Tab-separated table of C-alpha atoms in Angstrom:
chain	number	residue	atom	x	y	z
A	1	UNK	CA	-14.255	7.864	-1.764
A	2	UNK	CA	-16.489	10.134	-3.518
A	3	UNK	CA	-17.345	13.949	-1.743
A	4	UNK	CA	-21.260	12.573	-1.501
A	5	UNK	CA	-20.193	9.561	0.266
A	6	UNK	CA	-18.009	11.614	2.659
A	7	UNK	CA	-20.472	13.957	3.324
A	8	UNK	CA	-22.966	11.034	4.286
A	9	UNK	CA	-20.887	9.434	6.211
A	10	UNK	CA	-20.759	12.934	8.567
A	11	UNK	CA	-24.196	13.293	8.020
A	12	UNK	CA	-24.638	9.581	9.752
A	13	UNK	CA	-22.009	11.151	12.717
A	14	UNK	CA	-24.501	13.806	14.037
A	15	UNK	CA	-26.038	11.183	15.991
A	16	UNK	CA	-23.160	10.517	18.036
A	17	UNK	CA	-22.427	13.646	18.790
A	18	UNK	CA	-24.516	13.864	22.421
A	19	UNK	CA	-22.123	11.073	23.661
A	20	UNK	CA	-19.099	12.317	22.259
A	21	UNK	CA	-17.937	15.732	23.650
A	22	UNK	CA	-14.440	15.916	21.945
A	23	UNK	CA	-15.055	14.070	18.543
A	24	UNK	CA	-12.569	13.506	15.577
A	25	UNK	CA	-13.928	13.333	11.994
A	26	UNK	CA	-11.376	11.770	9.841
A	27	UNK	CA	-12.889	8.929	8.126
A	28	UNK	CA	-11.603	6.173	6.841
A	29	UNK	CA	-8.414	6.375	7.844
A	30	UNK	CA	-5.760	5.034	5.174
A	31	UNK	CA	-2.520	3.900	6.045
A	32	UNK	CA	0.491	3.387	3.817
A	33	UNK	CA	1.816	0.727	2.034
A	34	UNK	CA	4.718	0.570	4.456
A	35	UNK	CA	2.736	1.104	7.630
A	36	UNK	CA	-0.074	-1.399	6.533
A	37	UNK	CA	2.572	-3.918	5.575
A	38	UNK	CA	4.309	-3.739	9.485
A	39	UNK	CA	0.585	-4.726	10.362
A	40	UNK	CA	0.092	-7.424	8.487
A	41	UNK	CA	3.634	-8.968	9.473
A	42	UNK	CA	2.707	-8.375	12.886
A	43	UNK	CA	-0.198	-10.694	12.500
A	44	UNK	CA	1.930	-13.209	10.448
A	45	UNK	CA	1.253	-12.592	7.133
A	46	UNK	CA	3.772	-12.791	4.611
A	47	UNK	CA	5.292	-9.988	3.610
A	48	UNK	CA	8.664	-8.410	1.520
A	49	UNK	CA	10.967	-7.127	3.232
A	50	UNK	CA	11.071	-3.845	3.507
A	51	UNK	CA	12.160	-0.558	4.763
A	52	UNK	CA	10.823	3.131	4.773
A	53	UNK	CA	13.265	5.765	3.802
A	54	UNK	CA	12.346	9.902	4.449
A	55	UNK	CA	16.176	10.825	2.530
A	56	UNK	CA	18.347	9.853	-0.012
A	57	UNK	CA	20.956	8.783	3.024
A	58	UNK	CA	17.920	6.592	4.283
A	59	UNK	CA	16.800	5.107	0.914
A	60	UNK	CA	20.962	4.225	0.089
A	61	UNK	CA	21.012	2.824	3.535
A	62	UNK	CA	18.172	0.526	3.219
A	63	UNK	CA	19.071	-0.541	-0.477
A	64	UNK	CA	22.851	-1.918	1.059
A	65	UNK	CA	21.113	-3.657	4.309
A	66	UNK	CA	18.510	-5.628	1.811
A	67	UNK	CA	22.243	-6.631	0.036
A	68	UNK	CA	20.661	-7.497	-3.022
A	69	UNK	CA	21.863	-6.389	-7.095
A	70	UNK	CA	18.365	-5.085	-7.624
A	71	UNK	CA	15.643	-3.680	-5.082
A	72	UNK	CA	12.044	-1.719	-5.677
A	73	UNK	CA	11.912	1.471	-4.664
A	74	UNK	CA	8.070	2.260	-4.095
A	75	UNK	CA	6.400	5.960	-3.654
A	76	UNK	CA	4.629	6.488	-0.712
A	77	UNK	CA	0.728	8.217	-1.246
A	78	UNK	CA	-2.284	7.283	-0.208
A	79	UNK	CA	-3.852	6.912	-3.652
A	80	UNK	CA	-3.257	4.594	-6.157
A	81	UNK	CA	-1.917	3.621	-9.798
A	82	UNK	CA	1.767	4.428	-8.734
A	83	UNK	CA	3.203	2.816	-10.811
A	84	UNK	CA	1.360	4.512	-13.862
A	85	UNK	CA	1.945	7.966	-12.249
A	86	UNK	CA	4.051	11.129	-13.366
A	87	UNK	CA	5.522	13.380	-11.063
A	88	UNK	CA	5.229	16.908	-11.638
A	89	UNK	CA	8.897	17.255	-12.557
A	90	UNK	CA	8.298	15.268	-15.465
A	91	UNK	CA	9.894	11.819	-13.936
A	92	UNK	CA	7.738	9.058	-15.079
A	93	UNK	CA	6.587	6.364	-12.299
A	94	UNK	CA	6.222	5.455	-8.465
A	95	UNK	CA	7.142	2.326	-8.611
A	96	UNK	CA	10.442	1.044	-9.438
A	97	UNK	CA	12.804	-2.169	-9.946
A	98	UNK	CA	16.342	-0.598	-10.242
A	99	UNK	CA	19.956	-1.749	-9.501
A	100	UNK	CA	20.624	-1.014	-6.305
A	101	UNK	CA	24.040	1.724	-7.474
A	102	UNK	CA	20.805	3.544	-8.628
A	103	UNK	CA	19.004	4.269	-5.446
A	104	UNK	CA	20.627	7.844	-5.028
A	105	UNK	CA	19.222	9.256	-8.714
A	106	UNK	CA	16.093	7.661	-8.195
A	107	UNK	CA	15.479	8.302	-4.528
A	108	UNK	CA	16.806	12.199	-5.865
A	109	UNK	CA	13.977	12.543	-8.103
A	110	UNK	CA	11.164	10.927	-6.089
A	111	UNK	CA	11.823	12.531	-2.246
A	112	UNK	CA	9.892	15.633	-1.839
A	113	UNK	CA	8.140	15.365	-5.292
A	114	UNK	CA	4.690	15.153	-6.404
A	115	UNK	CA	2.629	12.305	-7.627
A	116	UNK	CA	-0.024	12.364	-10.241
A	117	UNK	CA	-2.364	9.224	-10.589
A	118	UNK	CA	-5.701	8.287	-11.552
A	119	UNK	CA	-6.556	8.459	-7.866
A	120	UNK	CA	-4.457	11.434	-6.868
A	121	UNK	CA	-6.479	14.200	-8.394
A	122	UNK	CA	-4.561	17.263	-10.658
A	123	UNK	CA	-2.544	18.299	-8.291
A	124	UNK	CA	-0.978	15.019	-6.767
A	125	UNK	CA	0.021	13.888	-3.697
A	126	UNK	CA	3.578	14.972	-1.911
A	127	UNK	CA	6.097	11.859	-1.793
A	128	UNK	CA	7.934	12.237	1.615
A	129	UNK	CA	8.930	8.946	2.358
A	130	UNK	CA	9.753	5.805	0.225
A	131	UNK	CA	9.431	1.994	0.791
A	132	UNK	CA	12.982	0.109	-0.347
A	133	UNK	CA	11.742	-3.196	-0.100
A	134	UNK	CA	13.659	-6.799	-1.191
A	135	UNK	CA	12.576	-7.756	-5.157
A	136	UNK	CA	10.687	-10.991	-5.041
A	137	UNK	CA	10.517	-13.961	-7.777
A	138	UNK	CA	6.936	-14.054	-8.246
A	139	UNK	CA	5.099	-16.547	-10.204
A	140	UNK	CA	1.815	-15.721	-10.099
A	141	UNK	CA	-0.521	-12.123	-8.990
A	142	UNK	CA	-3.903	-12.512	-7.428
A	143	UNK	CA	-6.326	-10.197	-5.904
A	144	UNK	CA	-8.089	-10.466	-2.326
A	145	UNK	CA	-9.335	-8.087	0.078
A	146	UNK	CA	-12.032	-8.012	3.189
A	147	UNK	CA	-14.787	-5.541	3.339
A	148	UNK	CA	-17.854	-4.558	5.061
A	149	UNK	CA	-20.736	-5.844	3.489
A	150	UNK	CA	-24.462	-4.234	4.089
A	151	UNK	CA	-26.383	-6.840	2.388
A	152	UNK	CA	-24.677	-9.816	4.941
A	153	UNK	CA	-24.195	-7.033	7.645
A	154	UNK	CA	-20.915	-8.625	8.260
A	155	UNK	CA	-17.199	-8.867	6.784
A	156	UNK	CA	-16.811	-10.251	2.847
A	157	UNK	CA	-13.949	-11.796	1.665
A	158	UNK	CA	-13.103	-11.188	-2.295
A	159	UNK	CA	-11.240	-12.921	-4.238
A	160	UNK	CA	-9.605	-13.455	-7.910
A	161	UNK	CA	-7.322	-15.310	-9.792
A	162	UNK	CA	-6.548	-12.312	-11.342
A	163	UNK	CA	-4.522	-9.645	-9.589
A	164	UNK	CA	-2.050	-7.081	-9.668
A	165	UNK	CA	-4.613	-4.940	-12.240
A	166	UNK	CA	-7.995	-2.388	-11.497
A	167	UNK	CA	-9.912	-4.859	-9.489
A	168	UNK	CA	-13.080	-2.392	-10.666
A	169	UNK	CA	-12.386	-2.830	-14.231
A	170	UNK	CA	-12.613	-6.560	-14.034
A	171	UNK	CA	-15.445	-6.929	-11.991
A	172	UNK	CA	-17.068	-4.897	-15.063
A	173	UNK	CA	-15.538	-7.190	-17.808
A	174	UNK	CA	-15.428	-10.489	-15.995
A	175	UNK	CA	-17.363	-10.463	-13.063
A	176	UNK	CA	-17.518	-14.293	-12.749
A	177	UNK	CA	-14.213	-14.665	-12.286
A	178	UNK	CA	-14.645	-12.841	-8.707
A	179	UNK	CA	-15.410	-15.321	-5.892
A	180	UNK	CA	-17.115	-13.494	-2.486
A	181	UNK	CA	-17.458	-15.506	0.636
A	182	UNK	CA	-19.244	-13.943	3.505
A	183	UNK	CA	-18.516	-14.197	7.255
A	184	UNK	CA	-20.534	-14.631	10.395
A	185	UNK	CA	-18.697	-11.957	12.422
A	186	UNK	CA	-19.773	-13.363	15.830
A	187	UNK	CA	-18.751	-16.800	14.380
A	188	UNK	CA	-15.408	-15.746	12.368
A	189	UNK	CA	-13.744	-17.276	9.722
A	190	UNK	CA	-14.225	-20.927	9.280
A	191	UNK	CA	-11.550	-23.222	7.620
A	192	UNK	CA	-13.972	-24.069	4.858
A	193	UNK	CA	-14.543	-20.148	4.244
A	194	UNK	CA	-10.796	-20.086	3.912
A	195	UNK	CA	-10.555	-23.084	1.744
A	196	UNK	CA	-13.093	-21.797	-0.398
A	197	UNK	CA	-11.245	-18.397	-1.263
A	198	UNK	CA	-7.876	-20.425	-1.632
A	199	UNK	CA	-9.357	-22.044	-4.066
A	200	UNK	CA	-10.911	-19.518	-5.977
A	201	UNK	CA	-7.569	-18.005	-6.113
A	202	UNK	CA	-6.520	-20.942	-7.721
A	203	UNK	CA	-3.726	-21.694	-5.664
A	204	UNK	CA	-0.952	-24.088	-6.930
A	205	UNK	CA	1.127	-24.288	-3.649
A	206	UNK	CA	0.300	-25.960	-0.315
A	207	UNK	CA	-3.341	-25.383	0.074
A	208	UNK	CA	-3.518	-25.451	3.704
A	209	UNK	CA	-1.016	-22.802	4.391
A	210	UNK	CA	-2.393	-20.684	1.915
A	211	UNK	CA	-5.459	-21.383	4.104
A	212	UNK	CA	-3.449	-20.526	6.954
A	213	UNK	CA	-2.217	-16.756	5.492
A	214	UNK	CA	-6.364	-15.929	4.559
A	215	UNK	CA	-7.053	-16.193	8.030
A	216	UNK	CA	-4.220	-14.495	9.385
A	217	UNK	CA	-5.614	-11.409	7.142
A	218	UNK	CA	-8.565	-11.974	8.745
A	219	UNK	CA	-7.574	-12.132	12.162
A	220	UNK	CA	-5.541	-8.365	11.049
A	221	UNK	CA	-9.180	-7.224	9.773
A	222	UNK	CA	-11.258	-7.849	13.494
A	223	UNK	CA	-8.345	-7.546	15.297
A	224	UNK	CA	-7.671	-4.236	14.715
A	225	UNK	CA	-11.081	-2.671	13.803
A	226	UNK	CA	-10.714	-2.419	9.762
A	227	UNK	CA	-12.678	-1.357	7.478
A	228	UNK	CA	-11.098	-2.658	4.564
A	229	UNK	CA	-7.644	-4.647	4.205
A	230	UNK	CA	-6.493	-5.323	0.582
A	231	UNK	CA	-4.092	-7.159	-0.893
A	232	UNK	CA	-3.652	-6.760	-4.853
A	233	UNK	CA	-1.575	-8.349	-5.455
A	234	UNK	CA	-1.639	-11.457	-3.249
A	235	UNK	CA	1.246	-13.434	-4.770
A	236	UNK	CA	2.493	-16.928	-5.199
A	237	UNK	CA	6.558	-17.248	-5.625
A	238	UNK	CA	7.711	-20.180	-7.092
A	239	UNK	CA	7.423	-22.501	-3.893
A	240	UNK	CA	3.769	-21.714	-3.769
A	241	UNK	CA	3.993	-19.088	-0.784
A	242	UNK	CA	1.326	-16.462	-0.785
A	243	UNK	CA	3.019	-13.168	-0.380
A	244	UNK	CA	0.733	-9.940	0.234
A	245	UNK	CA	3.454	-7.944	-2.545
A	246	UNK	CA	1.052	-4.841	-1.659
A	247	UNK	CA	-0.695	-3.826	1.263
A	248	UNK	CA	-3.844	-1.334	1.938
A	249	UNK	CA	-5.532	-0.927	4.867
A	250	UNK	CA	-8.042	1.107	5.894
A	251	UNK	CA	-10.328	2.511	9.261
A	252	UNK	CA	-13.419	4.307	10.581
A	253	UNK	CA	-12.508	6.753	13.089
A	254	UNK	CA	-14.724	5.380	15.534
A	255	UNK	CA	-12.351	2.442	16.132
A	256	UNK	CA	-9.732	5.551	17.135
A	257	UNK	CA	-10.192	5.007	20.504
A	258	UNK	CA	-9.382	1.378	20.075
A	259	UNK	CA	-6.760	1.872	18.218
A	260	UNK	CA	-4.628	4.801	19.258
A	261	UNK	CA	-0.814	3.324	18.004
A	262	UNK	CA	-2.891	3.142	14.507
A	263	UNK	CA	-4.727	6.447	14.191
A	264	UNK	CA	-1.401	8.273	15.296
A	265	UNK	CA	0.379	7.206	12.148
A	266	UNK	CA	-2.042	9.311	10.388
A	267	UNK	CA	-0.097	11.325	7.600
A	268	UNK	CA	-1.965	14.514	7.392
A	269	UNK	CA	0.305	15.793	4.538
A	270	UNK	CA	-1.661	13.714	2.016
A	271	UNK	CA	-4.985	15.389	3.015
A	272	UNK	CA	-6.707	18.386	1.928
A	273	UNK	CA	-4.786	21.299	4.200
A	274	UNK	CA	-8.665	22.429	4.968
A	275	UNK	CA	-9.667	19.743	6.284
A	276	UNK	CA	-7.033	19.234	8.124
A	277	UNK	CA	-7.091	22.593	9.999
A	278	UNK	CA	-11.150	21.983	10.568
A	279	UNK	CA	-10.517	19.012	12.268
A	280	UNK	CA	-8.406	20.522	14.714
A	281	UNK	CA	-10.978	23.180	15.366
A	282	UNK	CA	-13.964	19.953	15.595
A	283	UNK	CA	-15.346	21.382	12.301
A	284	UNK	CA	-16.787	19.303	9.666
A	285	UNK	CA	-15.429	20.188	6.634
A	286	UNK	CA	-15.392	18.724	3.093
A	287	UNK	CA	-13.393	21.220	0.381
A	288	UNK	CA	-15.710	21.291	-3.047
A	289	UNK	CA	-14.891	23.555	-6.293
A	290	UNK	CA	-18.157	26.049	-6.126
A	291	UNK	CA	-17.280	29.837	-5.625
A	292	UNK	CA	-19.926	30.193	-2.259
A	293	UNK	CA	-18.714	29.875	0.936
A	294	UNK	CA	-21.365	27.742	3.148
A	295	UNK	CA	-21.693	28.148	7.322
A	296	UNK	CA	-24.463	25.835	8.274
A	297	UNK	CA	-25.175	24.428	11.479
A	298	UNK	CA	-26.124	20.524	10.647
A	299	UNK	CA	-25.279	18.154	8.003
A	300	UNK	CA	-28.529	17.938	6.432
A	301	UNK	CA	-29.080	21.827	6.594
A	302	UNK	CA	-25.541	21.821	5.110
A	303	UNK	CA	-26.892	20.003	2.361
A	304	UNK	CA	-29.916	21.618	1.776
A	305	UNK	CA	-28.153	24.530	1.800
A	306	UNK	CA	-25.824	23.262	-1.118
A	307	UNK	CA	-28.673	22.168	-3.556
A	308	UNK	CA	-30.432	25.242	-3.066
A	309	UNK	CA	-27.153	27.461	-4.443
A	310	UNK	CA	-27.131	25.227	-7.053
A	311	UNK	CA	-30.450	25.095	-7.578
A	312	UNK	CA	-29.984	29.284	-8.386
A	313	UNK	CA	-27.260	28.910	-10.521
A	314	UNK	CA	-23.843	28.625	-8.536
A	315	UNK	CA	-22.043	26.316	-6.986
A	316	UNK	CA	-21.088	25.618	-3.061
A	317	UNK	CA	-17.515	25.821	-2.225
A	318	UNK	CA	-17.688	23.303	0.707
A	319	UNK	CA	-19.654	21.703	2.951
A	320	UNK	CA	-19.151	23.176	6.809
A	321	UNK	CA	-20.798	22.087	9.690
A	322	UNK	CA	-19.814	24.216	12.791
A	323	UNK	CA	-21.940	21.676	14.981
A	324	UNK	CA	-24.456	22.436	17.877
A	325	UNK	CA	-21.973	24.019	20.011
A	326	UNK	CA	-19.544	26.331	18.344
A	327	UNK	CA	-17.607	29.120	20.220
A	328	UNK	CA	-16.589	32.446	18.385
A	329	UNK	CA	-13.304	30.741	17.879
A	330	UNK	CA	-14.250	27.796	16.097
A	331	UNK	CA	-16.687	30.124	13.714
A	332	UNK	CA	-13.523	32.138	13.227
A	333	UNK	CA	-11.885	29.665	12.487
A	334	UNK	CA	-14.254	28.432	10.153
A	335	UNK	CA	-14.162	32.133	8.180
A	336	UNK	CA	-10.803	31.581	7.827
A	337	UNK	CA	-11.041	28.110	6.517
A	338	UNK	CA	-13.512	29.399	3.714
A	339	UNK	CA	-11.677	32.503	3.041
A	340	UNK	CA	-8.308	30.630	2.574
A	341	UNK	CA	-9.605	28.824	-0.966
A	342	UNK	CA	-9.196	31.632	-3.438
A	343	UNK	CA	-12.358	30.709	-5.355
A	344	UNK	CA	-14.954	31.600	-2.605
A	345	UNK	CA	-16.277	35.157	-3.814
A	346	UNK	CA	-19.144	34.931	-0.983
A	347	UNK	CA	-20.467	33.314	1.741
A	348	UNK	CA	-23.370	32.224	3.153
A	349	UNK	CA	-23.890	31.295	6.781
A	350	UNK	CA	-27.210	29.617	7.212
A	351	UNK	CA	-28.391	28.729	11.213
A	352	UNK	CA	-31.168	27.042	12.638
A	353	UNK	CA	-31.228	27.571	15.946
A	354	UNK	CA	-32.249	24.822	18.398
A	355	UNK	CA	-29.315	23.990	21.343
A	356	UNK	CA	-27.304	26.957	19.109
A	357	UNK	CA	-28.995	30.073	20.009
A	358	UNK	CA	-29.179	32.311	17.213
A	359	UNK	CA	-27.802	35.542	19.358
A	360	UNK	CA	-24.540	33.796	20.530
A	361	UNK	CA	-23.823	32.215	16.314
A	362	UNK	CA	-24.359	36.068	15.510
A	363	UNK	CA	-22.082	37.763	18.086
A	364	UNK	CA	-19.813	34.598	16.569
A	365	UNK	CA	-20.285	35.979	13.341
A	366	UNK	CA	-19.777	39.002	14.057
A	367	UNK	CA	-16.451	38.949	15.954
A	368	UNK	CA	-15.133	36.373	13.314
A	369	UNK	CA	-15.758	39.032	10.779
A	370	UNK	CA	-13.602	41.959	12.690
A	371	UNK	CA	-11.272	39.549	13.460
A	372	UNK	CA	-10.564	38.146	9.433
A	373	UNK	CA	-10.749	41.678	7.763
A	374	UNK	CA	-13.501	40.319	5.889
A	375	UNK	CA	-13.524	41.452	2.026
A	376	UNK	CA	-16.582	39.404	0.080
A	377	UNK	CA	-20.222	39.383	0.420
A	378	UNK	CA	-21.464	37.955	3.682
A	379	UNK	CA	-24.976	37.143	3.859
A	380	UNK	CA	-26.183	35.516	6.836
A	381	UNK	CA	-29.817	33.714	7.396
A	382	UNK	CA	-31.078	32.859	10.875
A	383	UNK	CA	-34.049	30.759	12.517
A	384	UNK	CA	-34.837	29.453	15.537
A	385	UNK	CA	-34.142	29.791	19.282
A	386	UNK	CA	-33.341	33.889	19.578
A	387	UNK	CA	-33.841	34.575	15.912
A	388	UNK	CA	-34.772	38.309	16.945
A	389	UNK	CA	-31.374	39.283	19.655
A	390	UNK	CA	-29.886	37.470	16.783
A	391	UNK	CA	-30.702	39.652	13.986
A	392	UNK	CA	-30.629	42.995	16.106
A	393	UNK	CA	-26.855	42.143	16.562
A	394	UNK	CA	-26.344	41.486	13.425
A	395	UNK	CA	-28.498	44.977	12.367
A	396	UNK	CA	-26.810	46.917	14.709
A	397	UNK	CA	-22.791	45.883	14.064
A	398	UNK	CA	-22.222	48.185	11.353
A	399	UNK	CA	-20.617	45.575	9.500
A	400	UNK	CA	-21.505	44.558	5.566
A	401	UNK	CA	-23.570	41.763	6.216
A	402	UNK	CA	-26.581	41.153	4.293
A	403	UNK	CA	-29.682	39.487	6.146
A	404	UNK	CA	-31.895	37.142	4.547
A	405	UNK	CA	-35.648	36.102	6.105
A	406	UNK	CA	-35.625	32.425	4.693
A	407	UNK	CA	-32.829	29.816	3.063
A	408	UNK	CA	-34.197	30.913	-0.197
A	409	UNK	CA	-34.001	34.455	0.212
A	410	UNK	CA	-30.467	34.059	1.447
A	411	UNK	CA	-29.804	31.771	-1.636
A	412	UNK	CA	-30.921	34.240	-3.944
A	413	UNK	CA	-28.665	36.870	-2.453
A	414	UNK	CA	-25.526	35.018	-2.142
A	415	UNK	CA	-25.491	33.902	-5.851
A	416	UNK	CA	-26.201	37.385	-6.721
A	417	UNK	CA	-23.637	38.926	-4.714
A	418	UNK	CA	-21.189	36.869	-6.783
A	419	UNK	CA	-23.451	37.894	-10.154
């Protein structure tokens, strides 16, 4: 998901935020392979047999209970192109088919590495656990998945004979060969709908079963409040079973509530450290690579705020919302947050007030500062609902913090601060 997309989609959450006094921002919500895969079986889809393993002991263990000569040993990120990735220690690929007398050495090199993929980003993603699952005979790879469609307002099943490859790169080279069926979500999925994607899969095996597994993926995707559940690849073996051979799954956080056994298998380890510690302060924070810190109160003022340092020549370092209600520990918090990434070499805290009175964000600010040791350019812009017993405190701290009368005067100041 792209860092525009993300910061829409918290943009679209300010609405809520009158019903919702304790709110959680993580969105979309990705499970792993091995966690999405217990959820699928769970709602009778087929599945291999698997285990998760957090140690070497636990991998070895789980290779001798599957009892077979050869087993695949899977990394466990949330991104993907494992099997194409490097780890940083130089050992070449996530996924594996070894001989089970292997598992130690590979397990050894995998366990508390990290992962670089297409997906991951530079830096990679931190393999703490593994999947040891049961190697299976398969005959065939297909692709299907079930997504939220705005133009049908309503789940959309996709489907290919094609699978096991970038799904993306196909729709660009052969998009005929991808079949979408929508659904009627107060009506569900009908038996032709499920027919129809079987088909398009080209299925050689009993048709009606096959049938049978679609809408069990289905039922998985209502069921449990998805957003996405993907399958790639959905496999045939040589008796014509359909096999989900990989398993993604995926959540808004508003179905948290709903789903509280789900969201608490979320593996913060594979997230941004930032955002991580924002959420737990009800901050909304998205990490960017700009060098100016940004301390806005609303997600479009956020991203005003953004183009307009860009606009003079830098670049934001995140995007922070502190909300309509912050308390001088969550804007300490959030100093800390921005201070922590090395790159920011200023910051610039912007405030309209409205139900955030300008004199309590600046006794905020100003507390936060004493409180961090704060060693860059601080320049602080304020509007609104106290504007003046705001700015006197600010005046009258004795602290290095620049004032600025409008957004562009505080623009101008924070880029040159950094100049």
């Amino acid at each position: 998901i792209t860092v525009r997309a993300r910061i829409a989609m918290l943009f679209r959450s300010q609405s809520r935020r009158a019903l919702a006094p304790v709110r959680s921002f993580v969105r979309n919500l990705n499970l792993h392979e091995y966690q999405s895969a217990a959820l699928m079986k769970e709602k009778g889809v087929n599945v291999p047999f698997g285990l998760p393993a957090k140690s070497v002991e636990e991998a070895v263990a789980a290779a001798a209970k599957i009892g077979d000569e050869e087993v695949v040993i899977k990394s466990q990120i949330l991104a993907g192109g494992r099997g194409l990735g490097t780890f940083t220690n130089g050992f070449k690929g996530g996924v594996h088919v070894i001989k089970t007398s292997q598992m130690a050495e590979y397990a050894g090199k995998m366990l508390g590495g990290r992962l670089v993929t297409k997906q991951s980003g530079p830096e990679g993603k931190p393999v703490d656990t593994l999947l040891i699952a049961k190697k299976m005979h398969l005959v065939k790879e297909m692709y299907f998945s079930i997504t939220l469609d705005r133009a049908t307002m309503g789940p959309l099943l996709v489907a290919c004979a094609e699978g096991g490859t970038s799904i993306e790169d196909l729709a660009q080279s052969n998009p005929e060969k991808i079949i979408k069926v929508p659904v009627d979500i107060t009506r569900g999925i009908t038996e032709a709908q499920a027919l129809e994607v079987v088909s398009g899969l080209g299925v050689s095996g009993d048709k009606a079963a096959a049938a049978e597994q679609i809408k069990a993926l289905y039922k998985l995707f209502t069921d449990l409040d998805c957003t996405m559940v993907e399958v790639n690849p959905l496999a045939e073996d040589a008796e014509g079973n359909l096999i989900a051979a990989d398993a993604k799954v995926g959540f808004d956080d508003n179905a948290a509530f709903r789903q509280p056994a789900i969201f608490a298998q979320r593996d913060t380890t594979q997230e941004d450290p930032r955002e991580v510690a924002a959420d737990k302060w009800d901050l909304n924070y998205v990490g960017l690579d700009g060098n100016i810190g940004c301390m806005v109160n609303g997600a479009g003022l956020a991203m005003a705020t953004m183009d307009i340092i860009a606009a003079y020549g830098a670049a934001p370092a995140n995007f922070l919302d502190v909300g309509g209600s912050a308390k001088t520990d969550q804007i300490t918090a959030a100093f800390k947050i921005i201070t922590a990434d090395e790159r920011v070499k200023a910051i610039l805290v912007n405030i309209f007030g409205g139900i955030m009175k300008c004199d309590v964000i600046a006794e905020g600010v100003v507390q936060a500062v004493k409180d961090v040791g704060l060693k860059i350019p601080l320049v602080v812009r304020l509007e609104g609902t106290n504007v003046a017993q705001g700015k006197a405190i600010i005046e009258n701290s004795g602290l290095a913090i620049t004032a600025a009368v409008d957004l562009d005067d505080a623009a101008k100041k924070a880029v040159a601060a950094i100049s």
